[in-house]
XYZ file of N, CA and C in Angstrom:
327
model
N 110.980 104.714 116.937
C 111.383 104.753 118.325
C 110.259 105.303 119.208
N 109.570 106.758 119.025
C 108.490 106.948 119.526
C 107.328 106.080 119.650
N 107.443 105.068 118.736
C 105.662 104.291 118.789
C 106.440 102.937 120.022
N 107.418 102.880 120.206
C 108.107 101.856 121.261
C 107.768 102.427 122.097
N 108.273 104.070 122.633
C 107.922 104.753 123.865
C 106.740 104.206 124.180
N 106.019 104.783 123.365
C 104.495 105.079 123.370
C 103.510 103.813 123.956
N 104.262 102.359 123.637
C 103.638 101.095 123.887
C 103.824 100.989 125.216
N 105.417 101.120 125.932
C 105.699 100.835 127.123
C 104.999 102.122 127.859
N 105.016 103.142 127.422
C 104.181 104.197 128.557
C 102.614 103.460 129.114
N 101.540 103.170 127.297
C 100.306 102.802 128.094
C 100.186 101.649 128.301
N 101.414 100.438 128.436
C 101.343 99.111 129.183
C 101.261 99.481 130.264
N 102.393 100.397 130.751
C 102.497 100.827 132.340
C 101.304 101.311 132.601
N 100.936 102.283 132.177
C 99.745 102.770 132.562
C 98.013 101.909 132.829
N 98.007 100.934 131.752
C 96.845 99.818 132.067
C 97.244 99.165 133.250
N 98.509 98.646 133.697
C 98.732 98.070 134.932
C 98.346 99.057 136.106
N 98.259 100.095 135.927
C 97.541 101.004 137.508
C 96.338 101.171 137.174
N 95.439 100.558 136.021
C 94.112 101.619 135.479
C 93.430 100.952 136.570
N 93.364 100.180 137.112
C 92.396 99.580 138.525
C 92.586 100.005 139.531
N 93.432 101.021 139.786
C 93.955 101.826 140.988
C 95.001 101.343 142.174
N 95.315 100.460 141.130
C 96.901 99.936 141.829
C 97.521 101.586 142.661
N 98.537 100.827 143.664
C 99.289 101.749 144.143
C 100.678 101.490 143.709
N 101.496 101.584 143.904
C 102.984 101.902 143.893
C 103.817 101.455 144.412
N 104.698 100.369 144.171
C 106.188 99.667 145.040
C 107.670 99.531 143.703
N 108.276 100.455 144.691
C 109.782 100.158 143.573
C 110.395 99.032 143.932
N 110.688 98.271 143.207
C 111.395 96.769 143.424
C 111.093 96.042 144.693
N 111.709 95.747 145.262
C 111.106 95.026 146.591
C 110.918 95.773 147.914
N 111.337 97.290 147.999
C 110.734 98.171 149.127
C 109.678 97.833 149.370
N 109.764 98.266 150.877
C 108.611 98.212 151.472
C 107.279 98.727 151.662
N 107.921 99.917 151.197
C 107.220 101.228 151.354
C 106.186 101.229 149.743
N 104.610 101.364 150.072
C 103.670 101.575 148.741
C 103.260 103.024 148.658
N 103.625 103.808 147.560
C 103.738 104.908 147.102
C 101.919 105.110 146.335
N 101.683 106.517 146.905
C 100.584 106.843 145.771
C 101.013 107.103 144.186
N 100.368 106.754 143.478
C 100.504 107.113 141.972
C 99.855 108.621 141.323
N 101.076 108.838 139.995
C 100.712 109.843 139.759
C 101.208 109.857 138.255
N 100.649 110.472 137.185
C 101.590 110.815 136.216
C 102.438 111.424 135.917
N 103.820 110.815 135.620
C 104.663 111.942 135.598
C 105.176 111.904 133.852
N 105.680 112.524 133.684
C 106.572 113.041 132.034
C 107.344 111.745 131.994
N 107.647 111.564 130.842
C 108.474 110.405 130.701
C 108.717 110.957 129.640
N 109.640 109.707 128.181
C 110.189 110.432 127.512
C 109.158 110.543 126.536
N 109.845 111.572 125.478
C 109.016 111.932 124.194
C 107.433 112.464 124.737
N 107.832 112.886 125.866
C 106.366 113.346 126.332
C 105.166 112.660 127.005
N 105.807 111.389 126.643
C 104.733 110.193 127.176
C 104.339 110.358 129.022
N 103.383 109.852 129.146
C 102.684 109.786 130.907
C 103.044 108.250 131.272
N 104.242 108.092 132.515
C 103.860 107.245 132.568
C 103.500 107.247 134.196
N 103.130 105.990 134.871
C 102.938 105.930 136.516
C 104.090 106.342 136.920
N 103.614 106.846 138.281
C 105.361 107.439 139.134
C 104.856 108.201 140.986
N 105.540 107.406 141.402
C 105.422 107.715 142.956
C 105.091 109.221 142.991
N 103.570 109.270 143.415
C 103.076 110.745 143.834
C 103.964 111.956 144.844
N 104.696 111.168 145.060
C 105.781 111.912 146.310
C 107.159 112.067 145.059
N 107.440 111.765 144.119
C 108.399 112.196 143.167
C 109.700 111.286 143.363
N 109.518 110.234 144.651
C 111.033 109.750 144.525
C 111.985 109.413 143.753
N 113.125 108.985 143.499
C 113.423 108.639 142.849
C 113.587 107.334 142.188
N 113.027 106.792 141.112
C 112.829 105.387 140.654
C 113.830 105.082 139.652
N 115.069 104.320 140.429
C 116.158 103.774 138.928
C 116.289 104.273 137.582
N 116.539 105.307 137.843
C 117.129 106.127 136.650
C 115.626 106.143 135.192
N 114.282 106.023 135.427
C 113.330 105.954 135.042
C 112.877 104.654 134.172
N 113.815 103.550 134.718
C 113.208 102.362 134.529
C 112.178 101.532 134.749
N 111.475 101.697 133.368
C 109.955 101.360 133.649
C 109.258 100.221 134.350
N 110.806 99.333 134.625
C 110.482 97.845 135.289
C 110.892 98.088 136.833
N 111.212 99.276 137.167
C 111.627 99.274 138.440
C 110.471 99.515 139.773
N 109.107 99.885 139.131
C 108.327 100.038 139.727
C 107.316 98.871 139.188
N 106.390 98.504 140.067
C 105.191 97.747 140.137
C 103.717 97.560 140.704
N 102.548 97.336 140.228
C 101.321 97.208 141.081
C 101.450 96.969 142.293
N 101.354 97.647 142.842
C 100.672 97.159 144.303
C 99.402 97.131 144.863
N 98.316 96.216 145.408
C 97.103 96.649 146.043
C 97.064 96.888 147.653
N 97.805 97.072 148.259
C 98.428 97.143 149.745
C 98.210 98.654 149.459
N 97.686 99.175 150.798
C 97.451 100.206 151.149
C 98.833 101.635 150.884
N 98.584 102.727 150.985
C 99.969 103.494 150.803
C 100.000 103.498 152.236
N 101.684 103.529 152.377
C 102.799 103.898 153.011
C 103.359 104.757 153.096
N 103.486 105.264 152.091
C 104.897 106.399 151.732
C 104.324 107.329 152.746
N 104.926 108.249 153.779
C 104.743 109.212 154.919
C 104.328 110.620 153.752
N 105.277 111.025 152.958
C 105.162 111.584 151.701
C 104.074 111.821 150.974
N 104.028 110.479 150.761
C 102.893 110.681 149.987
C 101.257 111.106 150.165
N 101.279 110.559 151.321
C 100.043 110.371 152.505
C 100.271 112.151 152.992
N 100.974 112.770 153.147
C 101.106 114.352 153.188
C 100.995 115.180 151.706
N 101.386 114.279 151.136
C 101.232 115.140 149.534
C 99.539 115.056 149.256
N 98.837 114.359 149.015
C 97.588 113.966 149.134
C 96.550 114.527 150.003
N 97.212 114.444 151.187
C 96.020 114.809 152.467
C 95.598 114.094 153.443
N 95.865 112.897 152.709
C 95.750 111.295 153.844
C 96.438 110.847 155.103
N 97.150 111.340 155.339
C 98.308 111.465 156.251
C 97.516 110.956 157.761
N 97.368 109.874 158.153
C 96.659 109.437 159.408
C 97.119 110.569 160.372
N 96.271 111.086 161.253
C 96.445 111.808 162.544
C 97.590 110.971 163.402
N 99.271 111.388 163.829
C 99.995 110.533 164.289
C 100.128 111.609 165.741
N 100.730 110.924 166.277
C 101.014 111.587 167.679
C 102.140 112.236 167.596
N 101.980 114.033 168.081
C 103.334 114.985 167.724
C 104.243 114.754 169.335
N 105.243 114.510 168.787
C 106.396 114.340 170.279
C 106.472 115.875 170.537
N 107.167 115.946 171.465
C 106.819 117.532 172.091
C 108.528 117.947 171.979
N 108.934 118.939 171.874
C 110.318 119.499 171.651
C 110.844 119.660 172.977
N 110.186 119.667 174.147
C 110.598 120.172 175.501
C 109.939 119.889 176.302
N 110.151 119.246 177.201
C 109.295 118.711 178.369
C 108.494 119.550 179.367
N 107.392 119.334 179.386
C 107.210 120.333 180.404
C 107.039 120.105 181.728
N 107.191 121.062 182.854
C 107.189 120.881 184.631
C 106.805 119.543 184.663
N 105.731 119.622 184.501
C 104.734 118.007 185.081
C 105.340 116.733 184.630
N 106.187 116.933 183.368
C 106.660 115.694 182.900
C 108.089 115.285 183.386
N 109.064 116.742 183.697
C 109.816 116.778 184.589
C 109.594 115.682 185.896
N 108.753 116.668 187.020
C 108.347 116.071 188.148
C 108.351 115.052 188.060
N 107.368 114.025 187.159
C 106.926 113.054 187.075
C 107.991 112.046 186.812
N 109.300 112.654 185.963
C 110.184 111.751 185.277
C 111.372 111.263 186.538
N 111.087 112.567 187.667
C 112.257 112.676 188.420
C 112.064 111.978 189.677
N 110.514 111.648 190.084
C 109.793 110.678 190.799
C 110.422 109.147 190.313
N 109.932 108.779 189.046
C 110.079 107.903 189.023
C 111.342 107.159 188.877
N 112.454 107.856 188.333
C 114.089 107.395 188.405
C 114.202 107.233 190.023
N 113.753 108.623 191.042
C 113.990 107.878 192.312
C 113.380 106.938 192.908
N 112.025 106.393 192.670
C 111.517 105.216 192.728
C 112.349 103.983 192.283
N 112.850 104.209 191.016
C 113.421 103.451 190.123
C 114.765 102.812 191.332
N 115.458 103.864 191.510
C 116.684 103.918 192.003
C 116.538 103.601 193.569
N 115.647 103.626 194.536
C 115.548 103.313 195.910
C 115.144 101.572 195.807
N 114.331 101.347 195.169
C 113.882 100.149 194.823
C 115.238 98.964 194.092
N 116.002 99.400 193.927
C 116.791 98.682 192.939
C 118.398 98.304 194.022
């Protein structure tokens, strides 16, 4: 039973040795790779962000060469593109500005 593990762990594993990335079934989303535990100790590939992949079905994940996606993962890593932070509270100027333009909005209409 172990030398079965053992085949399907480094099949999986030659399928990322080119630096494939990561897609579970037909999501959209491409995950960084990582090794995780599998059984009997074996390494196999597994979304660097830890999601969860079908109960650790080794067919549930696949190569991808498409860039990562995962928001997760791209923060787990470091890669995380510079995105634009929304602000929790508006401030005066954006006020003013917001309250201009509804009455613009609203005289005009």
């Amino acid at each position: 039973m172990y030398a079965a593990l053992a085949t399907i762990a480094a099949a999986a594993r030659s399928a990322y040795a080119d630096g494939s990335n990561l897609r579970v079934h037909s999501s959209g989303i491409v995950h960084e790779v990582a090794m995780t535990r599998w059984f009997a100790d074996e390494r196999m590939p597994g979304p660097a962000c830890m999601v969860g992949v079908s109960g650790w079905d080794p067919g549930a994940a696949h190569p991808d060469r498409g860039p990562v996606t995962c928001r997760r993962c791209l923060r787990l890593t470091g890669n995380e593109p510079p995105g634009e932070q929304l602000e929790l509270f508006a401030t005066a100027e954006q006020d003013a500005a917001a309250d201009g333009e509804d009455s613009t909005a609203n005289a005009t209409a």
